[in-house]
């Protein structure tokens, strides 16, 4: 048997160094991000907990009715009612607050990056491998550096979730803008539009349905990550799953798991319903 | 007429090193050789055209001959590799930034082959776009947009979305959108090619009507020679990126510059190009109603005719009388008005042969050419209709 020679290239040490360096030097910056994110989450959470449970059920019904039909509305509110009956009402609200915060940040970061990638080829070439890495790295890996920056709790969970979930919205924004019919863009150009006008009056509106599909995927991935992120101390449904695993508690595991599935179904239907609404709006009136 | 746009030695080469290809074209190398040697594609080479104010100028050529490349140079969607394009005496190729924007916003507008409409905007939203980006206030630009939609026959469709309209209607939106900017120059890149033949013919006539009203300078591209000759005041023929002949449809028909063009015009349907005025003869023998039958007979004898048209005092067409009927009428002491045939086939000067042929087949008399006031302007003999269909070389 041939042994590999005794060479060691300390790439891991490098990553370690960079993370430490950032933590030492950009402390105040991370503190600010921490504060911003944690207050966003708790604002959402407080708000959701402030609403009476029956009002939330009604709102869910109305959302289902608006984006799909009354049957979906009924199904969605039944799902939420069941989750409440498992005793996970507060956990559900925390999870929703974390997912919404992560998705909102993903949209704010992802859409501009996607736009820049569509408009500047070199940036796209630079970003692609990064996005590939973000999507293929085991999601646990992100947990380590975010703990460094943000300690344990909901905030690192949000950031791990963002890293994992932001690529679809970036990719689909880029694709959507690139795929806008060339003749349509040229017709805008031929009227003497500035680049900004072409972007905001033509490319982005034309791209919205595809961008919505990206947001849908991002949301689903965020939800999936929230479970994993409970390992760094995020509360909510994921935490219950983790407890169930530790205790080998089948009943608890099933209830927590099915609650996440219910939430996933609702979020998927609603976000894709929003996309459809955009498409239909232009056809109907 | 003055020259509105002067295209001077314009070349457009696509590829990594456009300028390096120019000397090779000068040496007479073919497009394919140049592509293989340098990786550059010759889109247009050394085009020279003077477009006159108010004319409908057609650029015609097979697919890939460089028509789109050339027309896109005119509003700088393509920047010419070399050459100059003078509009009102200024070289627009040098325009950048604000100046370019101003040129595109005010002077020149384009209609696209696949319409290039904004599917997320209503019909009205499409038409007002050009004015919107110029910062024209909402009320005003909506008013202009509505007027333009009305002038292309789309009143009542303002709030629809483009995908709810038929192809022909979508292209009307494209046209209204371009016209809303009130440009001096209208570029149309195969605007009717995506439409089916019936609609296409309708749109061609409407374009001619519109042109009569608005008197824009229009540069129109087509690969259809019948379309080119039907609507063009002048036509330029392109081949492999070069302009090979420029002239009026008649002059190109009569003297094709080379075999390529003769080949092209072989499959042209002359009946769609030749108009009544091209085949009519002067009505030198005409009788007036008050002249009576004797004068009519004398006129016919003097000119060796078997029939003659009858007009009233103001030369309005009244009918036709044949020599046989006239002699018979004199014997029976009847009046000219009594014996003449009142059902006469008549056409206007602008009528195409394709409309005249069925009339020539049906009637036994010559066909009258009249103006809007029914005044006699010319005569078409049946034999002339048929002989004009046979081209000189065919
Ligand atoms: N953007 C481009 N890049 C490279 N080659 C082009 C480009 N646009 C046109 N060409 C080439 O230029 C030639 C003329 O094309 P085009 O002007 O579109 O022809 P037409 O409109 O007469 O069909 C073709 O050989 C085409 O492949
Ligand atoms: Mg073309």
XYZ file of C-alpha atoms and ligand atoms in Angstrom:
707
model
C 0.000 0.000 0.000
C 1.217 3.435 -0.976
C 0.859 6.152 1.592
C 0.112 9.709 0.568
C 3.263 11.789 1.257
C 3.348 13.817 4.401
C 2.291 17.122 2.891
C -0.265 19.353 4.499
C -1.712 22.469 2.945
C -3.483 24.345 5.722
C -6.495 25.654 3.798
C -8.696 25.123 6.818
C -6.358 27.255 8.933
C -6.727 29.997 6.345
C -10.507 29.932 6.624
C -10.123 29.964 10.383
C -7.824 32.963 10.170
C -10.171 34.908 7.921
C -13.157 34.303 10.141
C -11.182 35.366 13.216
C -9.815 38.382 11.417
C -13.279 39.528 10.363
C -14.617 38.976 13.827
C -11.812 40.992 15.427
C -11.916 43.885 13.000
C -15.518 44.209 11.965
C -17.000 43.662 15.421
C -19.160 46.806 15.467
C -20.461 46.046 12.006
C -21.575 42.577 13.022
C -23.067 43.979 16.205
C -25.162 46.303 14.122
C -26.315 43.490 11.808
C -27.070 41.418 14.855
C -29.159 44.118 16.406
C -31.028 44.819 13.157
C -31.820 41.187 12.494
C -32.789 40.252 15.989
C -35.094 43.220 16.311
C -36.698 42.394 12.968
C -37.341 38.832 14.081
C -38.742 39.852 17.423
C -40.918 42.522 15.828
C -42.454 39.921 13.532
C -42.725 37.438 16.385
C -44.301 39.943 18.782
C -46.729 41.030 16.142
C -47.791 37.469 15.319
C -48.199 36.662 19.009
C -50.143 39.838 19.573
C -52.807 38.720 17.108
C -55.491 36.447 18.563
C -55.216 32.869 17.245
C -58.632 32.937 15.568
C -57.753 36.073 13.675
C -54.664 34.359 12.283
C -56.810 31.426 11.175
C -59.177 33.821 9.422
C -56.298 35.680 7.765
C -54.857 32.374 6.548
C -58.255 31.451 5.135
C -58.556 34.763 3.315
C -55.035 34.459 1.905
C -55.837 30.970 0.615
C -59.088 32.234 -0.860
C -57.403 35.148 -2.583
C -54.461 33.313 -4.088
C -56.108 29.951 -4.786
C -59.747 29.183 -3.867
C -61.956 28.724 -0.803
C -61.035 25.047 -0.493
C -57.365 25.913 -0.176
C -58.249 28.606 2.327
C -60.095 26.097 4.432
C -57.293 23.537 4.112
C -54.638 26.075 5.107
C -56.463 27.233 8.213
C -57.143 23.614 9.176
C -53.399 22.928 8.904
C -52.594 25.851 11.170
C -55.301 24.817 13.585
C -53.774 21.334 13.769
C -50.313 22.746 14.453
C -51.819 24.762 17.283
C -53.502 21.643 18.640
C -50.108 19.871 18.777
C -49.090 22.601 21.213
C -46.690 24.337 18.794
C -48.399 27.703 18.418
C -45.507 29.760 19.761
C -42.937 27.628 17.918
C -44.852 28.131 14.698
C -44.781 31.899 15.125
C -41.040 31.909 15.795
C -40.392 29.772 12.725
C -42.551 31.992 10.554
C -40.796 35.086 11.896
C -37.356 33.634 11.122
C -38.364 32.483 7.646
C -39.954 35.799 6.763
C -36.946 37.749 8.013
C -34.558 35.520 6.072
C -36.629 35.708 2.888
C -36.994 39.475 3.073
C -33.226 39.838 3.452
C -32.701 37.332 0.604
C -34.911 39.434 -1.651
C -33.118 42.649 -0.739
C -29.726 41.096 -1.403
C -30.637 38.658 -4.152
C -32.543 40.780 -6.628
C -29.885 43.511 -6.940
C -27.125 40.903 -7.258
C -29.148 39.082 -9.910
C -29.672 42.324 -11.802
C -25.986 43.214 -11.736
C -25.108 39.713 -12.915
C -27.519 40.034 -15.820
C -26.131 43.397 -16.864
C -22.384 42.799 -16.329
C -21.143 39.532 -17.710
C -17.826 39.515 -15.776
C -19.657 39.822 -12.471
C -21.818 36.894 -13.477
C -18.755 34.799 -14.308
C -17.306 35.729 -10.912
C -20.484 34.948 -8.982
C -21.424 31.630 -10.531
C -18.890 29.423 -8.736
C -19.705 31.187 -5.475
C -23.381 30.412 -5.918
C -22.562 26.812 -6.822
C -20.506 26.504 -3.656
C -23.246 28.044 -1.538
C -25.711 25.490 -2.839
C -23.540 22.381 -2.754
C -21.730 22.848 0.575
C -23.412 20.833 3.293
C -25.593 23.344 5.012
C -24.130 22.547 8.465
C -20.856 24.168 7.423
C -22.425 27.626 7.433
C -23.359 27.203 11.030
C -19.766 27.412 12.203
C -18.747 30.892 11.016
C -22.138 32.426 11.773
C -21.819 31.286 15.376
C -18.515 33.128 15.502
C -20.067 36.326 14.360
C -23.428 36.142 16.066
C -23.156 33.615 18.925
C -26.064 31.221 19.387
C -29.718 31.981 18.772
C -32.079 33.155 16.089
C -29.713 35.585 14.381
C -27.084 33.056 13.252
C -29.992 30.864 12.167
C -31.241 33.634 9.892
C -27.781 34.117 8.384
C -27.152 30.447 7.796
C -30.576 30.335 6.190
C -29.795 33.288 3.952
C -26.561 31.765 2.700
C -28.332 28.548 1.909
C -31.513 30.010 0.452
C -30.419 33.108 -1.472
C -29.001 31.458 -4.642
C -32.343 30.675 -6.349
C -33.586 34.237 -6.188
C -30.238 35.487 -7.527
C -30.083 32.948 -10.323
C -33.658 33.363 -11.417
C -33.423 37.149 -11.331
C -30.405 36.973 -13.616
C -32.087 34.471 -15.904
C -35.324 36.445 -15.985
C -33.632 39.675 -16.997
C -31.421 37.979 -19.553
C -34.391 36.248 -21.106
C -36.438 39.360 -21.691
C -37.087 39.417 -25.436
C -34.172 41.214 -27.090
C -36.461 43.003 -29.516
C -38.511 44.382 -26.634
C -35.404 45.769 -24.944
C -34.227 47.213 -28.247
C -37.551 48.853 -28.878
C -37.197 50.611 -25.518
C -33.669 51.603 -26.488
C -34.797 52.873 -29.874
C -37.106 55.358 -28.159
C -34.135 56.875 -26.376
C -34.619 55.308 -22.945
C -31.801 55.598 -20.438
C -30.415 52.368 -19.017
C -32.260 53.018 -15.794
C -35.527 53.472 -17.653
C -34.960 50.274 -19.605
C -34.288 48.396 -16.370
C -37.196 49.730 -14.352
C -39.806 50.234 -17.033
C -39.112 47.208 -19.199
C -36.703 44.554 -17.969
C -37.824 44.247 -14.363
C -41.572 44.279 -15.050
C -41.072 41.689 -17.772
C -38.987 39.582 -15.399
C -41.368 39.567 -12.436
C -43.056 36.193 -13.012
C -39.691 34.410 -13.148
C -38.363 36.363 -10.172
C -41.450 35.271 -8.236
C -40.569 31.654 -9.043
C -37.121 32.353 -7.565
C -38.653 33.815 -4.421
C -40.843 30.740 -4.113
C -37.813 28.443 -4.250
C -35.878 30.622 -1.852
C -38.725 30.515 0.642
C -38.977 26.738 0.476
C -35.245 26.370 1.003
C -35.355 28.820 3.897
C -37.971 26.701 5.559
C -35.894 23.563 5.085
C -32.854 25.290 6.563
C -34.708 26.541 9.596
C -34.794 22.987 10.957
C -31.061 22.578 10.578
C -30.488 26.023 11.980
C -32.081 25.009 15.240
C -28.731 23.346 15.924
C -27.310 26.817 16.513
C -30.072 27.642 18.881
C -32.911 28.877 16.726
C -36.224 28.367 18.449
C -39.348 27.156 16.774
C -40.480 23.976 15.090
C -36.933 22.914 14.219
C -36.018 22.956 17.872
C -38.866 20.529 18.596
C -37.591 18.206 15.867
C -34.134 18.338 17.421
C -35.495 17.562 20.885
C -37.454 14.651 19.447
C -34.287 13.261 17.840
C -32.347 13.551 21.069
C -35.052 11.798 23.054
C -36.022 9.356 20.298
C -39.553 10.637 20.866
C -41.512 9.395 17.856
C -44.776 11.164 18.707
C -43.128 14.547 19.182
C -40.960 14.061 16.070
C -43.964 13.224 13.937
C -46.010 16.166 15.147
C -43.165 18.652 14.724
C -42.251 17.182 11.343
C -45.797 17.270 9.987
C -46.167 20.845 11.219
C -43.195 21.852 9.076
C -44.721 20.053 6.116
C -48.010 21.924 6.620
C -46.180 25.212 6.743
C -44.226 24.290 3.613
C -47.392 23.484 1.689
C -49.002 26.775 2.637
C -45.931 28.850 1.819
C -45.429 27.093 -1.516
C -49.031 27.531 -2.631
C -49.203 31.135 -1.547
C -45.922 32.264 -3.133
C -46.637 30.499 -6.409
C -50.151 31.950 -6.247
C -48.621 35.429 -6.053
C -46.605 34.669 -9.204
C -49.706 33.481 -11.040
C -51.577 36.605 -9.990
C -48.895 38.726 -11.628
C -49.254 36.804 -14.862
C -53.034 36.834 -14.828
C -53.293 40.499 -13.975
C -51.875 41.402 -17.337
C -54.224 39.115 -19.210
C -57.489 39.886 -17.471
C -58.152 43.543 -17.422
C -37.195 67.736 -52.421
C -34.328 67.850 -49.997
C -32.192 65.030 -48.716
C -33.246 64.077 -45.185
C -30.720 61.374 -44.508
C -27.423 60.848 -46.225
C -25.780 57.480 -45.709
C -22.115 57.755 -46.640
C -19.870 54.705 -47.007
C -21.448 52.967 -44.060
C -20.015 49.561 -43.174
C -20.878 47.381 -40.227
C -18.702 44.406 -39.396
C -19.457 42.106 -36.472
C -16.720 40.284 -34.639
C -13.570 40.598 -32.585
C -11.667 43.002 -34.873
C -14.162 44.689 -37.177
C -11.789 47.192 -38.748
C -9.331 44.499 -39.819
C -11.940 43.033 -42.129
C -12.440 46.196 -44.176
C -9.319 45.823 -46.377
C -10.278 42.225 -47.090
C -13.691 43.283 -48.387
C -11.918 45.864 -50.507
C -9.812 43.077 -52.005
C -13.075 41.466 -53.062
C -12.973 38.500 -50.705
C -16.307 36.829 -50.013
C -18.167 37.048 -46.710
C -17.537 33.378 -45.984
C -13.784 33.656 -46.625
C -13.525 36.683 -44.370
C -15.410 34.913 -41.620
C -13.162 31.867 -41.891
C -9.995 33.968 -41.985
C -10.692 36.607 -39.332
C -13.819 35.545 -37.453
C -15.572 38.730 -38.497
C -18.968 38.817 -40.197
C -19.603 41.473 -42.799
C -23.073 42.812 -42.072
C -23.085 45.810 -44.401
C -20.320 47.043 -46.658
C -20.005 50.539 -48.028
C -23.624 51.538 -48.264
C -24.361 54.889 -49.890
C -27.922 56.131 -49.982
C -29.622 59.512 -50.070
C -33.040 59.327 -48.518
C -35.247 62.217 -49.517
C -37.600 64.047 -47.229
C -41.111 62.588 -47.322
C -40.314 59.555 -49.440
C -41.115 55.951 -48.734
C -37.778 54.288 -49.334
C -37.686 50.512 -49.454
C -34.636 48.351 -48.804
C -35.084 44.922 -50.271
C -32.965 41.791 -50.252
C -32.921 38.142 -49.350
C -32.632 37.009 -45.754
C -29.115 37.627 -44.442
C -28.329 40.307 -47.020
C -27.764 42.915 -44.291
C -31.026 44.855 -44.370
C -31.600 44.778 -40.624
C -27.971 45.546 -39.932
C -28.195 48.645 -42.113
C -31.492 49.972 -40.759
C -30.282 49.417 -37.194
C -27.280 51.578 -37.973
C -29.635 54.452 -38.708
C -30.811 54.762 -35.105
C -27.505 53.460 -33.767
C -28.833 50.215 -32.351
C -25.786 49.152 -34.347
C -22.852 51.502 -34.344
C -21.395 51.595 -37.843
C -17.810 50.354 -38.050
C -17.001 53.098 -40.540
C -18.892 55.767 -42.399
C -21.210 58.626 -41.625
C -24.959 59.091 -41.446
C -26.031 62.661 -41.877
C -29.473 63.647 -40.713
C -30.377 67.283 -41.344
C -26.691 67.897 -41.943
C -25.381 66.376 -38.683
C -23.408 63.136 -38.474
C -25.408 61.033 -36.037
C -22.764 58.307 -35.814
C -20.833 60.659 -33.532
C -23.802 61.118 -31.180
C -23.403 59.910 -27.609
C -25.236 60.281 -24.309
C -27.803 63.069 -24.213
C -27.441 63.868 -27.877
C -28.102 60.289 -28.901
C -31.069 60.128 -26.548
C -32.445 63.311 -28.010
C -32.010 61.998 -31.562
C -33.861 58.794 -30.761
C -36.574 60.563 -28.778
C -37.369 63.250 -31.287
C -36.157 62.438 -34.757
C -36.371 58.757 -35.444
C -38.608 55.894 -34.386
C -38.710 52.240 -35.287
C -41.308 49.561 -35.928
C -40.103 46.007 -35.357
C -40.712 42.763 -37.207
C -42.090 40.953 -34.171
C -43.648 44.166 -32.889
C -41.392 44.512 -29.812
C -44.355 45.497 -27.661
C -44.226 45.683 -23.864
C -46.451 42.805 -22.792
C -46.765 44.170 -19.250
C -48.275 47.430 -20.416
C -51.677 48.106 -21.892
C -52.040 49.190 -25.496
C -52.255 52.789 -24.314
C -49.267 52.233 -22.021
C -47.268 51.025 -24.988
C -48.157 53.950 -27.195
C -47.409 56.551 -24.531
C -44.033 54.982 -23.690
C -41.919 57.221 -25.923
C -43.490 60.342 -24.472
C -43.338 59.004 -20.925
C -39.575 58.592 -20.979
C -39.274 62.115 -22.325
C -41.134 63.341 -19.258
C -44.281 64.559 -21.026
C -47.040 65.030 -18.391
C -49.510 62.135 -18.071
C -52.615 63.916 -19.350
C -50.895 65.245 -22.420
C -49.170 62.029 -23.417
C -52.353 59.979 -22.950
C -54.160 62.390 -25.240
C -51.496 62.059 -27.930
C -51.457 58.284 -27.499
C -55.246 58.093 -27.903
C -55.138 60.205 -31.053
C -52.479 57.982 -32.562
C -54.369 54.826 -31.682
C -57.404 56.261 -33.352
C -55.468 57.082 -36.492
C -54.394 53.431 -36.835
C -57.960 52.265 -36.220
C -57.580 51.011 -32.665
C -59.981 53.286 -30.843
C -61.584 51.363 -27.995
C -58.650 48.982 -27.508
C -56.638 51.271 -25.237
C -57.016 49.198 -22.078
C -56.326 45.792 -23.605
C -52.977 44.067 -23.312
C -50.972 43.289 -26.466
C -51.419 39.527 -26.145
C -55.178 39.980 -26.428
C -54.786 41.459 -29.930
C -54.308 39.791 -33.309
C -50.952 40.122 -35.081
C -52.197 42.834 -37.400
C -53.556 44.828 -34.504
C -50.347 44.407 -32.524
C -48.381 45.864 -35.386
C -50.797 48.784 -35.506
C -49.919 49.361 -31.870
C -46.248 49.240 -32.868
C -46.927 51.813 -35.556
C -48.958 54.059 -33.254
C -46.208 53.850 -30.648
C -43.637 54.989 -33.176
C -45.862 57.757 -34.534
C -46.777 59.061 -31.069
C -43.268 60.463 -30.840
C -43.915 62.421 -34.025
C -40.560 61.461 -35.515
C -39.277 62.884 -38.794
C -38.015 59.475 -39.827
C -39.814 56.186 -39.413
C -37.821 52.960 -39.629
C -39.748 49.791 -40.362
C -37.876 46.486 -40.309
C -40.026 43.917 -42.100
C -43.057 45.187 -40.204
C -45.571 43.075 -42.101
C -43.560 39.889 -42.625
C -45.018 38.187 -39.574
C -48.588 38.803 -40.744
C -50.676 36.615 -43.009
C -51.056 37.743 -46.626
C -54.542 39.184 -46.408
C -53.733 41.326 -43.383
C -50.420 42.256 -44.953
C -52.096 43.691 -48.021
C -54.489 45.657 -45.841
C -51.617 47.054 -43.788
C -49.687 48.048 -46.928
C -52.615 50.095 -48.164
C -53.081 51.668 -44.764
C -49.427 52.574 -44.638
C -49.746 54.285 -48.015
C -52.798 56.188 -46.767
C -50.994 57.169 -43.628
C -47.995 58.295 -45.595
C -50.184 60.483 -47.759
C -51.541 62.186 -44.647
C -48.370 62.472 -42.594
C -45.622 62.785 -45.201
C -42.949 61.216 -42.990
C -39.660 59.993 -44.313
C -40.087 56.234 -44.137
C -37.403 53.609 -44.537
C -39.091 50.291 -45.013
C -37.459 46.886 -45.163
C -38.826 43.818 -46.854
C -37.669 40.611 -48.467
C -40.811 40.551 -50.597
C -40.250 42.139 -53.984
C -43.957 42.581 -54.619
C -44.287 44.500 -51.389
C -41.210 46.562 -52.201
C -42.411 47.586 -55.644
C -45.941 48.166 -54.519
C -45.243 50.645 -51.751
C -41.786 52.017 -52.500
C -41.219 55.427 -54.062
C -37.676 54.204 -54.503
C -36.159 50.823 -53.827
C -32.608 49.784 -52.922
C -31.678 46.163 -53.527
C -29.112 44.572 -51.193
C -27.025 41.463 -51.653
C -24.356 40.072 -49.336
C -24.163 43.308 -47.393
C -23.888 45.556 -50.432
C -26.401 47.841 -52.064
C -26.491 46.630 -55.661
C -29.112 48.914 -57.209
C -31.195 51.914 -56.239
C -34.045 53.422 -58.209
C -37.770 53.682 -58.728
C -39.623 50.379 -59.129
C -40.197 51.114 -62.817
C -36.569 51.920 -63.522
C -35.406 48.748 -61.772
C -37.944 46.695 -63.693
C -36.842 48.208 -66.951
C -33.125 48.049 -66.419
C -32.061 45.535 -63.808
C -28.447 46.351 -62.906
C -27.280 42.746 -62.917
C -28.335 39.110 -63.099
C -29.068 38.988 -59.405
C -31.718 41.635 -59.778
C -33.144 40.152 -62.981
C -33.436 36.879 -61.123
C -35.175 38.707 -58.324
C -37.710 40.425 -60.529
C -38.496 37.288 -62.483
C -40.977 36.140 -59.918
C -42.455 39.526 -59.514
C -46.138 39.761 -60.255
C -46.310 42.678 -62.642
C -50.054 42.953 -62.232
C -49.445 44.158 -58.688
C -47.044 46.887 -59.703
C -48.239 48.305 -62.980
C -50.963 50.888 -62.547
C -53.607 52.243 -64.885
C -51.555 55.356 -65.576
C -48.686 53.214 -66.872
C -50.790 51.633 -69.624
C -53.447 54.223 -70.480
C -53.389 56.343 -73.597
C -54.501 59.952 -74.002
C -58.182 60.259 -74.872
C -57.726 62.387 -78.026
C -61.001 61.288 -79.596
C -63.857 62.201 -77.320
C -67.316 63.467 -78.155
C -69.513 65.654 -76.064
C -73.177 64.891 -75.457
C -74.290 68.040 -77.252
C -72.201 67.138 -80.349
C -74.625 64.458 -81.445
C -74.249 61.256 -83.420
C -72.910 62.734 -86.650
C -69.902 64.245 -84.907
C -69.343 60.947 -83.144
C -69.244 59.024 -86.413
C -66.889 61.564 -87.953
C -64.543 61.378 -84.936
C -64.394 57.611 -85.106
C -63.779 57.593 -88.843
C -61.076 60.210 -88.555
C -59.236 58.267 -85.845
C -59.941 54.788 -87.100
C -61.831 53.746 -83.992
C -64.761 51.437 -83.512
C -66.039 53.201 -80.397
C -65.653 56.537 -78.647
C -66.256 57.823 -75.113
C -68.939 60.407 -74.504
C -68.557 63.166 -71.920
C -70.588 66.140 -70.829
C -69.503 69.735 -71.082
C -67.183 69.469 -68.064
C -65.580 66.291 -69.450
C -67.440 64.067 -66.995
C -67.743 60.565 -68.373
C -71.253 59.758 -69.608
C -70.896 56.606 -71.668
C -69.513 55.058 -74.830
C -70.907 54.718 -78.298
C -69.847 52.204 -80.986
C -69.705 53.004 -84.697
C -72.424 50.428 -85.489
C -74.839 51.821 -82.909
C -74.122 55.366 -84.034
C -74.932 54.659 -87.725
C -78.018 52.701 -86.739
C -79.063 55.606 -84.473
C -78.699 58.160 -87.286
C -80.962 56.053 -89.514
C -83.554 55.821 -86.761
C -83.168 59.511 -85.921
C -82.355 58.846 -82.292
C -80.150 61.034 -80.090
C -76.597 60.278 -78.963
C -77.749 60.005 -75.352
C -80.292 57.426 -76.464
C -77.944 55.041 -78.245
C -74.813 55.242 -76.147
C -73.949 52.551 -73.614
C -74.061 54.051 -70.143
C -72.570 51.118 -68.259
C -68.903 51.783 -68.831
C -66.101 50.152 -66.857
C -63.951 52.830 -65.284
C -60.950 52.862 -62.976
C -58.751 55.477 -61.353
C -55.169 56.208 -62.394
C -53.879 54.419 -59.287
C -55.682 51.141 -59.974
C -53.378 48.147 -60.325
C -53.540 45.829 -63.300
C -54.790 43.066 -61.051
C -58.056 45.002 -60.660
C -58.198 45.999 -64.304
C -57.736 42.527 -65.779
C -61.125 41.109 -64.698
C -62.824 44.223 -66.061
C -61.011 43.895 -69.355
C -62.144 40.309 -69.634
C -65.793 41.161 -68.975
C -66.304 44.176 -71.209
C -66.162 44.474 -74.989
C -65.231 48.177 -74.797
C -62.099 49.997 -73.781
C -61.806 50.909 -70.093
C -62.082 54.526 -69.026
C -59.615 56.053 -66.593
C -61.286 58.785 -64.545
C -60.327 61.054 -61.688
C -62.217 61.644 -58.454
C -64.711 63.903 -60.228
C -65.475 61.288 -62.874
C -63.607 63.303 -65.492
C -62.063 61.255 -68.268
C -58.280 61.174 -68.017
C -57.310 58.257 -70.188
C -58.310 55.160 -72.042
C -57.044 51.636 -71.601
C -57.408 49.372 -74.594
C -57.923 45.742 -73.772
C -54.951 44.657 -75.799
C -52.680 46.942 -73.768
C -53.713 45.270 -70.530
C -52.515 41.916 -71.750
C -49.337 43.057 -73.466
C -48.177 44.962 -70.391
C -48.156 41.715 -68.422
C -45.461 40.312 -70.636
C -42.117 41.656 -69.500
C -39.549 42.806 -72.022
C -37.141 39.924 -71.506
C -39.737 37.251 -70.730
N -25.208 40.885 -33.816
C -24.624 40.199 -34.825
N -23.461 39.541 -34.622
C -22.873 38.866 -35.617
N -23.336 38.779 -36.863
C -24.493 39.408 -37.149
C -25.200 40.150 -36.140
N -26.316 40.669 -36.694
C -26.312 40.268 -37.980
N -25.214 39.519 -38.258
C -24.863 38.943 -39.560
O -24.940 39.960 -40.533
C -25.500 39.462 -41.729
C -26.700 40.274 -42.127
O -27.746 40.023 -41.222
P -29.101 40.845 -41.199
O -28.780 42.291 -41.305
O -29.877 40.407 -40.030
O -29.804 40.355 -42.538
P -31.288 40.578 -43.027
O -31.976 41.507 -42.100
O -31.152 41.129 -44.410
O -31.927 39.227 -43.044
C -25.806 37.993 -41.486
O -24.737 37.247 -42.029
C -25.859 37.885 -40.000
O -25.456 36.606 -39.581
Mg -33.740 41.175 -40.899
